[in-house]
Tab-separated table of C-alpha atoms and ligand atoms in Angstrom:
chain	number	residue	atom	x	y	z
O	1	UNK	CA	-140.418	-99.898	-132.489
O	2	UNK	CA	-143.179	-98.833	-130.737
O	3	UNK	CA	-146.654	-98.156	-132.060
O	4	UNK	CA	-146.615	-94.362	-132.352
O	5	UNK	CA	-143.658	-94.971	-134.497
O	6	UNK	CA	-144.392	-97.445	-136.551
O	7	UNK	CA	-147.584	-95.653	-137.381
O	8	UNK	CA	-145.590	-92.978	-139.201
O	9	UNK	CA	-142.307	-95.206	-140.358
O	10	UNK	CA	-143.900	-97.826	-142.152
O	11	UNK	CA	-143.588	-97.101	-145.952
O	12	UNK	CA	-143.342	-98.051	-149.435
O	13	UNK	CA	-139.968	-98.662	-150.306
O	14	UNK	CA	-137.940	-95.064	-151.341
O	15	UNK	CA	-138.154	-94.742	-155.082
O	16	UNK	CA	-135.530	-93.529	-157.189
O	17	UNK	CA	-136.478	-90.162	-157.031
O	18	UNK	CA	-135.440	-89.918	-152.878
O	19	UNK	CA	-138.792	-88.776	-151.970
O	20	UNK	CA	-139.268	-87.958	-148.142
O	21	UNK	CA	-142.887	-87.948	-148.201
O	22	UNK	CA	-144.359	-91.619	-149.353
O	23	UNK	CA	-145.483	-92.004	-152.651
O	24	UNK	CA	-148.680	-92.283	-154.139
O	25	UNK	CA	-148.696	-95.152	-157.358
O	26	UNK	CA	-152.201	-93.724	-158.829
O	27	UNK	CA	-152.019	-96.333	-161.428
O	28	UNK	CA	-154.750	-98.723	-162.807
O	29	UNK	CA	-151.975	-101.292	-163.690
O	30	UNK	CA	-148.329	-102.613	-163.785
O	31	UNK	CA	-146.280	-103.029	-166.716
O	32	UNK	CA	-143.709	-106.473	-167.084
O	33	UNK	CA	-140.086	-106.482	-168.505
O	34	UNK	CA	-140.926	-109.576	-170.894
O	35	UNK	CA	-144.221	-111.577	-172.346
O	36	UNK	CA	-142.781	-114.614	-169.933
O	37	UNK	CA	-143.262	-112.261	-166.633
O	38	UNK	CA	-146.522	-111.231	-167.673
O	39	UNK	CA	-147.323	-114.859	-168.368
O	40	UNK	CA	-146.049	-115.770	-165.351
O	41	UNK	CA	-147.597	-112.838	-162.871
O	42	UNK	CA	-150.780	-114.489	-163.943
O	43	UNK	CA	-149.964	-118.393	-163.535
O	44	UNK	CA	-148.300	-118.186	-161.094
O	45	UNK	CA	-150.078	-117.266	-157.597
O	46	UNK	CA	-147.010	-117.334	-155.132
O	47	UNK	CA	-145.524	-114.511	-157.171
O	48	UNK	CA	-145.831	-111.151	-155.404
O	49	UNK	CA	-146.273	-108.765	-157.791
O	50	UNK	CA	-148.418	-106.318	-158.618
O	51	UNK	CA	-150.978	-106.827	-161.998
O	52	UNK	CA	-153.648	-104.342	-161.481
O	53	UNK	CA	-154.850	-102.230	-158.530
O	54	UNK	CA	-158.299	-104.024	-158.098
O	55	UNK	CA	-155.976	-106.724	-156.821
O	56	UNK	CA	-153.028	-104.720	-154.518
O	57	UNK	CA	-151.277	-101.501	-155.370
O	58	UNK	CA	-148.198	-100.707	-153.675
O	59	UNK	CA	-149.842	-97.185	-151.638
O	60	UNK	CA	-152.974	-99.326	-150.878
O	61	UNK	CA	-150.509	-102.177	-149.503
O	62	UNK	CA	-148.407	-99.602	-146.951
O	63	UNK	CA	-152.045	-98.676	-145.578
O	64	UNK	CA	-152.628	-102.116	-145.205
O	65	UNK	CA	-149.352	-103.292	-144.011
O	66	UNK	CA	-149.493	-99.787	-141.212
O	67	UNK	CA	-153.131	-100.871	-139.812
O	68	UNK	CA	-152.252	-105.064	-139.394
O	69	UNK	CA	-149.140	-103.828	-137.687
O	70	UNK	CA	-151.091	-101.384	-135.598
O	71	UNK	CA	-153.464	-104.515	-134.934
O	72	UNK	CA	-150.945	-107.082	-134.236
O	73	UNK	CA	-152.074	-108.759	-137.077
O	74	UNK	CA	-150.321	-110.540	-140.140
O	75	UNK	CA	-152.364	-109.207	-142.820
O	76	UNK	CA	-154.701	-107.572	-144.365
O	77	UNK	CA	-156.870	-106.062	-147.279
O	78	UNK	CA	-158.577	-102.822	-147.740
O	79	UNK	CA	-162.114	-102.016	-149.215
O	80	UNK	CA	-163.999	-99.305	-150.413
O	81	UNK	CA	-165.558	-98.155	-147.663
O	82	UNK	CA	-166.309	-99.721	-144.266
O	83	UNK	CA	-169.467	-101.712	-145.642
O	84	UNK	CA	-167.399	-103.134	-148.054
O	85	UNK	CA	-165.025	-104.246	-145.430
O	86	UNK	CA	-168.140	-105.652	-143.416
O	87	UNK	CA	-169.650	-106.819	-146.382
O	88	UNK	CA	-166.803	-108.686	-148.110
O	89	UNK	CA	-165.889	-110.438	-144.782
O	90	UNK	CA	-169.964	-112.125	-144.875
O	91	UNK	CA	-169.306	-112.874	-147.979
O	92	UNK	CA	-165.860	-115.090	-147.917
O	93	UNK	CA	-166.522	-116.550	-144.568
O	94	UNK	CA	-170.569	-117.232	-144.783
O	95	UNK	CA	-171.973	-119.887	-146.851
O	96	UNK	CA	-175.872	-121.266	-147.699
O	97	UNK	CA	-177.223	-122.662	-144.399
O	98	UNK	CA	-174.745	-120.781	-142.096
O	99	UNK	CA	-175.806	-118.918	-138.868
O	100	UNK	CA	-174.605	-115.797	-137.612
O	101	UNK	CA	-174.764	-114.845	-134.430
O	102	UNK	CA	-174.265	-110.978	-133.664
O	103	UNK	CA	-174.861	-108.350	-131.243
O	104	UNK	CA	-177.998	-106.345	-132.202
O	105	UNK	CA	-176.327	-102.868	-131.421
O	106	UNK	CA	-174.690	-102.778	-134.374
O	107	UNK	CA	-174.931	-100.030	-137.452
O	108	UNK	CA	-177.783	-99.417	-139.433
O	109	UNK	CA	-176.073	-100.823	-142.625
O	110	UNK	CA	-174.641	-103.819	-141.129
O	111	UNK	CA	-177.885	-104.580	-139.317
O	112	UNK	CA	-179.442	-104.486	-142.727
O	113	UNK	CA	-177.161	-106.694	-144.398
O	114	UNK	CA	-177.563	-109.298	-141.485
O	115	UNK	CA	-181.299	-109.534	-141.347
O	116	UNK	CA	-182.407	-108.277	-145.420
O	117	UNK	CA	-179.758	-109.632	-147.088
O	118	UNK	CA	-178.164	-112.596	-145.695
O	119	UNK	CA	-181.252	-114.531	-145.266
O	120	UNK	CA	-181.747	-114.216	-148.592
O	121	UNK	CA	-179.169	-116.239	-149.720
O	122	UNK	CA	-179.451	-118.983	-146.833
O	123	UNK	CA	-177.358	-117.318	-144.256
O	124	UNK	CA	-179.716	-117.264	-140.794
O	125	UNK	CA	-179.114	-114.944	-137.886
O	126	UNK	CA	-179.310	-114.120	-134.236
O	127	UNK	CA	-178.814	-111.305	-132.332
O	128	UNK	CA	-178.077	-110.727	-128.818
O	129	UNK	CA	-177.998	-108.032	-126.342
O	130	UNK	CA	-174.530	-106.684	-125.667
O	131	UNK	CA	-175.609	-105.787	-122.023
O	132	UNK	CA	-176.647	-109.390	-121.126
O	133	UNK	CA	-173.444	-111.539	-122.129
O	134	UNK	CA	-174.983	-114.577	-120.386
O	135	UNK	CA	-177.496	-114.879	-122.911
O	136	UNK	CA	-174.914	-115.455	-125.565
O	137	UNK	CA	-173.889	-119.025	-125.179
O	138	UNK	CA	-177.183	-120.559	-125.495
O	139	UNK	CA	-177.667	-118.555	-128.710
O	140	UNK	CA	-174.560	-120.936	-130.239
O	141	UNK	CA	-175.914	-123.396	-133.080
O	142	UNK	CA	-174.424	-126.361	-134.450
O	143	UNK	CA	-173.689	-124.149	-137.784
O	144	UNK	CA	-172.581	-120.377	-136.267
O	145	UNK	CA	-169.679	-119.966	-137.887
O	146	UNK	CA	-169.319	-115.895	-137.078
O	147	UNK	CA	-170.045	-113.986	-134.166
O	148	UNK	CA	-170.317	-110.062	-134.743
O	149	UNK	CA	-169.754	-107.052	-132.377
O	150	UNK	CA	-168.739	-103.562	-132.570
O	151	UNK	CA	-167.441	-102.734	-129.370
O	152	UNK	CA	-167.769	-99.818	-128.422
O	153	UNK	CA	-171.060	-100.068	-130.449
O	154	UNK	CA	-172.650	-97.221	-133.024
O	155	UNK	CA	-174.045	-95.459	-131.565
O	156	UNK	CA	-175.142	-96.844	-128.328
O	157	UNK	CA	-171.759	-97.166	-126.835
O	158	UNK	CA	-172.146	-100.961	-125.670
O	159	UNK	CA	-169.166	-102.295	-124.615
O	160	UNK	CA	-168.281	-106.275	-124.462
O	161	UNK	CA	-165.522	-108.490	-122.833
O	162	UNK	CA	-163.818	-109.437	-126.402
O	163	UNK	CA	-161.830	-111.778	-124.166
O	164	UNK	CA	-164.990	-113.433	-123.150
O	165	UNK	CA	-166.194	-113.939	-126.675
O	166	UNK	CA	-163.166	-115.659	-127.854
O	167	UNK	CA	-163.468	-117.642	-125.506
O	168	UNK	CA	-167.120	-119.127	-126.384
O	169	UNK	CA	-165.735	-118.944	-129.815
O	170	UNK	CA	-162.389	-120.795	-130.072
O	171	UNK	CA	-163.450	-124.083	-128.996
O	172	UNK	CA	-166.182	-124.061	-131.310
O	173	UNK	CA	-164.317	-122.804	-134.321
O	174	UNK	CA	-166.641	-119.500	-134.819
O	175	UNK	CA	-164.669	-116.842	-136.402
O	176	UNK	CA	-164.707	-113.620	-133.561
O	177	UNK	CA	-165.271	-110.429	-135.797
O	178	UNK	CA	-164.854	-107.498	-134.128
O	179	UNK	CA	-165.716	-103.764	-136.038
O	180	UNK	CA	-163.004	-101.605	-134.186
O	181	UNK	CA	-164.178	-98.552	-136.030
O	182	UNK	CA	-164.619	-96.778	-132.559
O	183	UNK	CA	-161.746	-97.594	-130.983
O	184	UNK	CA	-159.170	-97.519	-133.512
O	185	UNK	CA	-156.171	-99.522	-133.047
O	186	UNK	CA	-154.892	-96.941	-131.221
O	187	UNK	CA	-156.876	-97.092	-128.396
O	188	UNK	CA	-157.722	-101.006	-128.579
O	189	UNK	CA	-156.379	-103.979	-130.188
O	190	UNK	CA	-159.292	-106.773	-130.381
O	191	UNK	CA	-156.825	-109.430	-131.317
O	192	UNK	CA	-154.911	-109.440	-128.623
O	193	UNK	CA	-157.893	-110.423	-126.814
O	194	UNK	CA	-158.517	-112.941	-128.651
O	195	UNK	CA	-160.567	-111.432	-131.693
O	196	UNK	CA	-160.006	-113.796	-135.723
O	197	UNK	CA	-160.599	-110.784	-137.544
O	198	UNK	CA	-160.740	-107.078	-136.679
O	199	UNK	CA	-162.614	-104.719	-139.083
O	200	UNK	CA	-162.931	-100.634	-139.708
O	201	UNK	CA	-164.708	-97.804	-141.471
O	202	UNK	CA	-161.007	-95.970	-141.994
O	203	UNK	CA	-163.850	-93.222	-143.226
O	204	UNK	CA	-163.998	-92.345	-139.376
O	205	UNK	CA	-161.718	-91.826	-136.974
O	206	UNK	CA	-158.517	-93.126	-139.301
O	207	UNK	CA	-159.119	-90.652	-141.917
O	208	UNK	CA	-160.333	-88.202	-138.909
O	209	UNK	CA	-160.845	-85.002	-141.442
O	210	UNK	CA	-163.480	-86.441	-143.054
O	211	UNK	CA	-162.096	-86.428	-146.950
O	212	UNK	CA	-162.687	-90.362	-147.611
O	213	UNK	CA	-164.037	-93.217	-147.519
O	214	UNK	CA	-162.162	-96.574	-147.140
O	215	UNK	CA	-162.632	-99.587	-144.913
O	216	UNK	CA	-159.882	-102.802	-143.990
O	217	UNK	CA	-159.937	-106.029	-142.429
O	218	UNK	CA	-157.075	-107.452	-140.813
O	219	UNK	CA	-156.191	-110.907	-139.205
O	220	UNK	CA	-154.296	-114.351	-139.954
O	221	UNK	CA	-152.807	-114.764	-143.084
O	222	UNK	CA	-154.724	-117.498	-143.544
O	223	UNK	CA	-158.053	-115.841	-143.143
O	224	UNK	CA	-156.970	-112.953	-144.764
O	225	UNK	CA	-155.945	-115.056	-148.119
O	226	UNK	CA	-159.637	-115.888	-149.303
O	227	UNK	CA	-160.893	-112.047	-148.493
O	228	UNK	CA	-158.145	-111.289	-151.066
O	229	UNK	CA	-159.237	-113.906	-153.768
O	230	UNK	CA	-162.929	-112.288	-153.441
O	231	UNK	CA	-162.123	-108.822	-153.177
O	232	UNK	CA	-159.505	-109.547	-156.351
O	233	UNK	CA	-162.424	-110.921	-158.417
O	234	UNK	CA	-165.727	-109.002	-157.364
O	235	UNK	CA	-164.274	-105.443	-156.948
O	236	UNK	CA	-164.886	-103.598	-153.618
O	237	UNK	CA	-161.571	-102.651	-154.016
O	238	UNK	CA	-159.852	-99.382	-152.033
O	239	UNK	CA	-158.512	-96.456	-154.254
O	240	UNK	CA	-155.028	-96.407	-153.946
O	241	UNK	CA	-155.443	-92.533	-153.610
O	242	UNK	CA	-157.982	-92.782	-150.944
O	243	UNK	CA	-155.018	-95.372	-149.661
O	244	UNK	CA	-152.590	-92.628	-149.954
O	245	UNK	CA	-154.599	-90.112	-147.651
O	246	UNK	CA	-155.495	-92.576	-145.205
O	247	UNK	CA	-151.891	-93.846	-144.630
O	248	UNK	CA	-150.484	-90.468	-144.152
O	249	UNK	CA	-153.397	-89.965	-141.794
O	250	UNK	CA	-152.356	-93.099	-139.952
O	251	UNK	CA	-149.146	-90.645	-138.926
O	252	UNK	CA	-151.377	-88.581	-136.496
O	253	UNK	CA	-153.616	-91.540	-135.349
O	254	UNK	CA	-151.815	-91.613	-131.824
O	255	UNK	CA	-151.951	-88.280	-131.154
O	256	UNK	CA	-155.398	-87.434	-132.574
O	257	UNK	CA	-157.128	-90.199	-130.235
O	258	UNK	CA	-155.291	-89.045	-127.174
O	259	UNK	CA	-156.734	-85.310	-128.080
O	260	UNK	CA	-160.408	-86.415	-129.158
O	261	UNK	CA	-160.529	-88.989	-125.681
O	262	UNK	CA	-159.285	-86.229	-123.398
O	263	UNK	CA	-161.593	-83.215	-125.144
O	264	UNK	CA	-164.885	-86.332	-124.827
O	265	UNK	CA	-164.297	-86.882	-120.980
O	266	UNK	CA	-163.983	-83.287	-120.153
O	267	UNK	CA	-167.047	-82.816	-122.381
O	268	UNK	CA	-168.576	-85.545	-120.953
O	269	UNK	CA	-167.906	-84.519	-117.130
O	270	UNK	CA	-168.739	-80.936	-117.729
O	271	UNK	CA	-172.487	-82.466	-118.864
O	272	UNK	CA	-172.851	-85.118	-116.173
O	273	UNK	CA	-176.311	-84.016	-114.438
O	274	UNK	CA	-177.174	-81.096	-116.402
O	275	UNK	CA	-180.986	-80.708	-115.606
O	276	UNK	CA	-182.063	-81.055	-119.368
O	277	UNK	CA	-179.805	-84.078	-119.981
O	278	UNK	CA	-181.218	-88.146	-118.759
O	279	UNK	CA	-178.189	-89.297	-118.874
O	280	UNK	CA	-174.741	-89.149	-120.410
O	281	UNK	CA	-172.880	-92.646	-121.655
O	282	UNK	CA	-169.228	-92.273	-122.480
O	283	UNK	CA	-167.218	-95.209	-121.958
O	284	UNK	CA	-164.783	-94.101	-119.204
O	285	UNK	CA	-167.634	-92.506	-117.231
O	286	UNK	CA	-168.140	-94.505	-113.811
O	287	UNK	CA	-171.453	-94.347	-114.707
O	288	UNK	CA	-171.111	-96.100	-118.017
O	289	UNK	CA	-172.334	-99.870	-117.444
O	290	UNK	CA	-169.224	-101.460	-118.546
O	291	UNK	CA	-167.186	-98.870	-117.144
O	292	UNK	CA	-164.357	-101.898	-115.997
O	293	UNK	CA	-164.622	-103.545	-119.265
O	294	UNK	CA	-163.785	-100.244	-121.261
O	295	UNK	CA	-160.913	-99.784	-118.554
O	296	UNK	CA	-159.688	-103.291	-118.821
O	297	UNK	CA	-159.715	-103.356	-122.746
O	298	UNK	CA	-159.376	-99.346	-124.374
O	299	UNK	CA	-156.576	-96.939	-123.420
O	300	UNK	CA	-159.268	-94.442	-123.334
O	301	UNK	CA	-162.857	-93.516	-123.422
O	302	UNK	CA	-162.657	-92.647	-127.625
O	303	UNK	CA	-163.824	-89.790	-129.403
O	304	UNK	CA	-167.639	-89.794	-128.813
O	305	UNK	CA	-170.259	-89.527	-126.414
O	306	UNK	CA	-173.689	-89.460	-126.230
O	307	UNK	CA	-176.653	-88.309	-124.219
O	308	UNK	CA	-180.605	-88.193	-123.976
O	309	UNK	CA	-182.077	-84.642	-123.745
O	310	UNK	CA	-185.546	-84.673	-121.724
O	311	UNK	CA	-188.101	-83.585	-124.097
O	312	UNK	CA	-187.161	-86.418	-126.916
O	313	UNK	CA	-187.320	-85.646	-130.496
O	314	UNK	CA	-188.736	-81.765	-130.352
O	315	UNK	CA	-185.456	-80.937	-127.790
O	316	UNK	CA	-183.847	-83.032	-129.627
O	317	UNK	CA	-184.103	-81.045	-133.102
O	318	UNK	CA	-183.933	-77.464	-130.875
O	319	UNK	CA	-180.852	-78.570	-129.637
O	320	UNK	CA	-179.131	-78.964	-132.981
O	321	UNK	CA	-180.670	-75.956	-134.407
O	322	UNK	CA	-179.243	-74.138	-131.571
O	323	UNK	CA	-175.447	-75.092	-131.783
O	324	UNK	CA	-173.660	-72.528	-133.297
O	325	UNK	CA	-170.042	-74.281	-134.163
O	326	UNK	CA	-170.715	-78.209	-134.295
O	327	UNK	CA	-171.437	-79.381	-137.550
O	328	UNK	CA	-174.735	-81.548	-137.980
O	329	UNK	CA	-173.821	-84.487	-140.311
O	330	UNK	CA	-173.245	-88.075	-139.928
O	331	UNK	CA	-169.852	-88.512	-140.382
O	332	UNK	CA	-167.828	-88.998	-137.138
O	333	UNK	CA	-164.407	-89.064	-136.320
O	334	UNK	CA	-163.151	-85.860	-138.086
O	335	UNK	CA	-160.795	-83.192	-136.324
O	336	UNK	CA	-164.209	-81.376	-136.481
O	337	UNK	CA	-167.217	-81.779	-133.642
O	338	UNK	CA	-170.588	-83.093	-135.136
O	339	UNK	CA	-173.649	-83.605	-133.776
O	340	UNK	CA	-175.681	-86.104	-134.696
O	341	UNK	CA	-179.282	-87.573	-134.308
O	342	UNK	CA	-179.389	-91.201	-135.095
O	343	UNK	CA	-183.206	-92.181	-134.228
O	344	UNK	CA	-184.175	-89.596	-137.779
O	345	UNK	CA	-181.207	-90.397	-139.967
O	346	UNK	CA	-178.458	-93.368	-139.200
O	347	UNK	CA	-180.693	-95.611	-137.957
O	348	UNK	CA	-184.464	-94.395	-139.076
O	349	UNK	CA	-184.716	-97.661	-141.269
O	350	UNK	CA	-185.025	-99.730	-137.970
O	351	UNK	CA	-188.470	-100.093	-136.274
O	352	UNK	CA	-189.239	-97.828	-133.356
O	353	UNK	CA	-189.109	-101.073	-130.895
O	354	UNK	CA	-185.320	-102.384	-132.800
O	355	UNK	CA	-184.219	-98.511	-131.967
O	356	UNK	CA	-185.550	-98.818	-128.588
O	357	UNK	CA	-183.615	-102.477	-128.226
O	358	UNK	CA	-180.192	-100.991	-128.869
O	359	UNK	CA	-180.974	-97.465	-126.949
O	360	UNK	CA	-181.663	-95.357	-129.363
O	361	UNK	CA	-184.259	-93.243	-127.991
O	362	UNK	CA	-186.011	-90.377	-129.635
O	363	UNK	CA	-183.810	-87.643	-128.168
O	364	UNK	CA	-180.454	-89.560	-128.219
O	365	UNK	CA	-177.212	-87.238	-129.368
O	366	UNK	CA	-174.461	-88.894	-130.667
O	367	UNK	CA	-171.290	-86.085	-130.147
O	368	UNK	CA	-167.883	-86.935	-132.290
O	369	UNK	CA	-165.407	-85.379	-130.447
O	370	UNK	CA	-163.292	-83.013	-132.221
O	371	UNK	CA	-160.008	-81.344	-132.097
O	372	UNK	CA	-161.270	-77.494	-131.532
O	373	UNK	CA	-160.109	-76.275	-128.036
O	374	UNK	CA	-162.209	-78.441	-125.754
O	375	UNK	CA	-163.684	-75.213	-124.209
O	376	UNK	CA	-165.239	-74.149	-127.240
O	377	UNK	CA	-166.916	-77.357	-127.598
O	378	UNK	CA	-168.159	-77.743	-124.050
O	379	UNK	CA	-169.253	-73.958	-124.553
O	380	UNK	CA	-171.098	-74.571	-127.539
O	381	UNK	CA	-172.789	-77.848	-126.576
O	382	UNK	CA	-174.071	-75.471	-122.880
O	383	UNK	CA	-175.188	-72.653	-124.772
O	384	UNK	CA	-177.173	-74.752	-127.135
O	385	UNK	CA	-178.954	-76.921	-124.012
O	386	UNK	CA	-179.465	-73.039	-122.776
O	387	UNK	CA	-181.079	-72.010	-125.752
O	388	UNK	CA	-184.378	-72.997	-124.977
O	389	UNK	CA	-187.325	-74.270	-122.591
Y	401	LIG	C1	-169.168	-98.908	-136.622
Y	401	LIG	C2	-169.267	-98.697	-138.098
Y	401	LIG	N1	-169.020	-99.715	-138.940
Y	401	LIG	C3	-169.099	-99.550	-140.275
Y	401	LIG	C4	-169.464	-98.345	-140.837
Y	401	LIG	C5	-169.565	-98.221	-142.330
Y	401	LIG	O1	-168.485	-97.521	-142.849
Y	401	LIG	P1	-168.513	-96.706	-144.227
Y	401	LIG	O2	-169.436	-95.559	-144.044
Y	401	LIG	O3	-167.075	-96.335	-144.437
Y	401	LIG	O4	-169.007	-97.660	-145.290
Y	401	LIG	C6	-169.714	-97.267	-140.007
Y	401	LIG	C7	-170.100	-95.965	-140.586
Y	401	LIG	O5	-170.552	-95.055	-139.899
Y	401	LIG	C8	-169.604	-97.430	-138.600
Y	401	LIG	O6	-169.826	-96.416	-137.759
């Protein structure tokens, strides 16, 4: 079956009830037939049933099953909310005295965890700079066990060689995590590239009407068999109705990214060298530094773009006041357009130099692509650059 399909035919088994639509098991638990298969659900670890839904639900477990297939990977297990995802995967795989090694464009939360809360508890870190890939290698220590990158990145839109980074990391036994929050599976697939574990915000672009919050890793059974155990026991668990919405979602994935890619380059074209406007990054602009490595590992160019207005922060904040149909909020990936200014919210923790480090300037504007008629958009985003001095 091909992708597209499988994105909409995977399902929890039909019920008795010869539902069309797939079910939603909004339960806390699961009831037994007998004392001895209670007994047993509980003993017995090679049993697959269901016991409660902090440990697997049957909706939460089509979600799952939909995005590992959609990954080409064997498993997988959902969270929360993206920084649970992130979060959960430091956790299993990073012990006392560990190193991580990660690109520093990465977002605001994560690069929090990394550097205020890792360190706490033994785990060091290093970053590197997603536009010098050289660097990388002698960055290695004797105990990196995980190297980090969101590629494309939030919101800079750095984009790495995953294929290159497996390949520093295989020999060495570093588990390759790669956020694909961006991208969605539906536009790349980090494993086959060579990625250990591939991780999302499904609160983005999988959701992509901005109802919920959710997040999933996916990747060898193997790997993925410990993030269970410590999801099971500490509780970042996924709703199984937040599963519900997101799965259906999942059925429009395809068609949604082709829409939000094609409406971003014609957006991003129509803005190319506007006088007020340094520059505009979108990865399937020639002009985008790693304009062959987004063509050699997306389908497309995504749902968002950015670009610097001249003037910095005071443009910056005219701009948005001056948009008259994209919403300003943080959020991304919904079927409506935001704006966004990451330098005073997203990423305002960060010093001014860290913002500088991973391009966020003062008048940087992150646009999430949306699903209006692309001339409204690029209409609205002109009139608003018109609007003032
Ligand atoms: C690349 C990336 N990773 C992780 C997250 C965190 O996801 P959530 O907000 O679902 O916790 C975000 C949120 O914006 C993101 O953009």
């Amino acid at each position: 079956m091909h992708p597209e399909s499988s994105a909409i035919r995977i399902q929890t088994d039909r019920t008795a009830e010869k539902e069309h639509s797939t079910p939603l098991f909004l339960t806390s638990s699961f009831v037994y037939d007998s004392a001895e298969d209670m007994g047993a659900a509980f003993s017995d670890d090679s049993l697959d049933v269901n016991i409660y839904s902090r440990f697997s639900n049957p909706t939460t477990d089509e979600f799952i099953a939909k995005i590992a297939s959609l990954e080409g990977a064997e498993d997988g297990v959902a969270t929360a909310t993206g920084m649970a995802a992130v979060f959960s995967t430091f956790m299993t795989f990073l012990s006392q005295g560990d190193h991580i090694l990660s690109a520093s464009a990465v977002f605001g939360s994560t690069h929090t965890i990394i550097t205020k809360f890792l360190p706490k508890w033994g785990v060091g870190y290093s970053y590197f700079d997603m536009n010098a890939p050289d660097s990388i290698e002698a960055l290695i220590q004797p105990n990196t066990k995980m190297l980090y990158v969101e590629t494309p990145s939030n919101p800079g839109l750095d984009i790495i060689d995953i294929e290159y980074l497996a390949a520093l990391c295989k020999p060495r036994n570093i588990l390759l995590v790669v956020d694909n929050c961006f991208a969605t599976p539906a536009v790349q697939q980090p494993i086959a590239w060579g990625a250990d574990l591939v991780i999302h915000s499904a609160t983005k672009f999988i959701d992509g009407q901005g109802r919920v919050l959710g997040g999933v890793v996916v990747g060898r059974k193997e790997l993925i068999y410990p993030m269970y155990l410590f999801i099971r026991n500490t509780g970042p668990s996924m709703s199984p109705f937040n599963a519900w919405i997101l799965s259906k979602s999942i059925e429009t994935l395809f068609i949604r990214m082709d829409r939000h890619a094609s409406s971003a380059m014609a957006l991003a074209k129509a803005l190319e060298g506007h006088p007020k406007l340094n520059k505009v990054k979108y990865p399937f602009l020639l002009s985008h530094p790693q304009y062959a490595i987004a063509k050699k590992q997306m389908k497309n160019g995504g749902g968002i773009l950015t670009f610097e207005i001249i003037g910095g922060i005071e443009n910056g904040k005219k701009f948005l006041n001056a948009l008259k149909m994209l919403s300003l909020t943080n959020n991304l990936g919904d079927s409506r357009s935001i704006a966004a200014h990451p330098a005073s919210t997203t990423h305002s923790k960060l010093s001014e130099n860290e913002r500088n480090a991973v391009g966020i300037t003062p008048g940087l504007v992150r646009i999430s692509v949306g699903l209006e008629h692309p001339d409204d958009i690029i209409e609205d985003i002109l009139q608003a650059l018109a609007a003032f001095v």
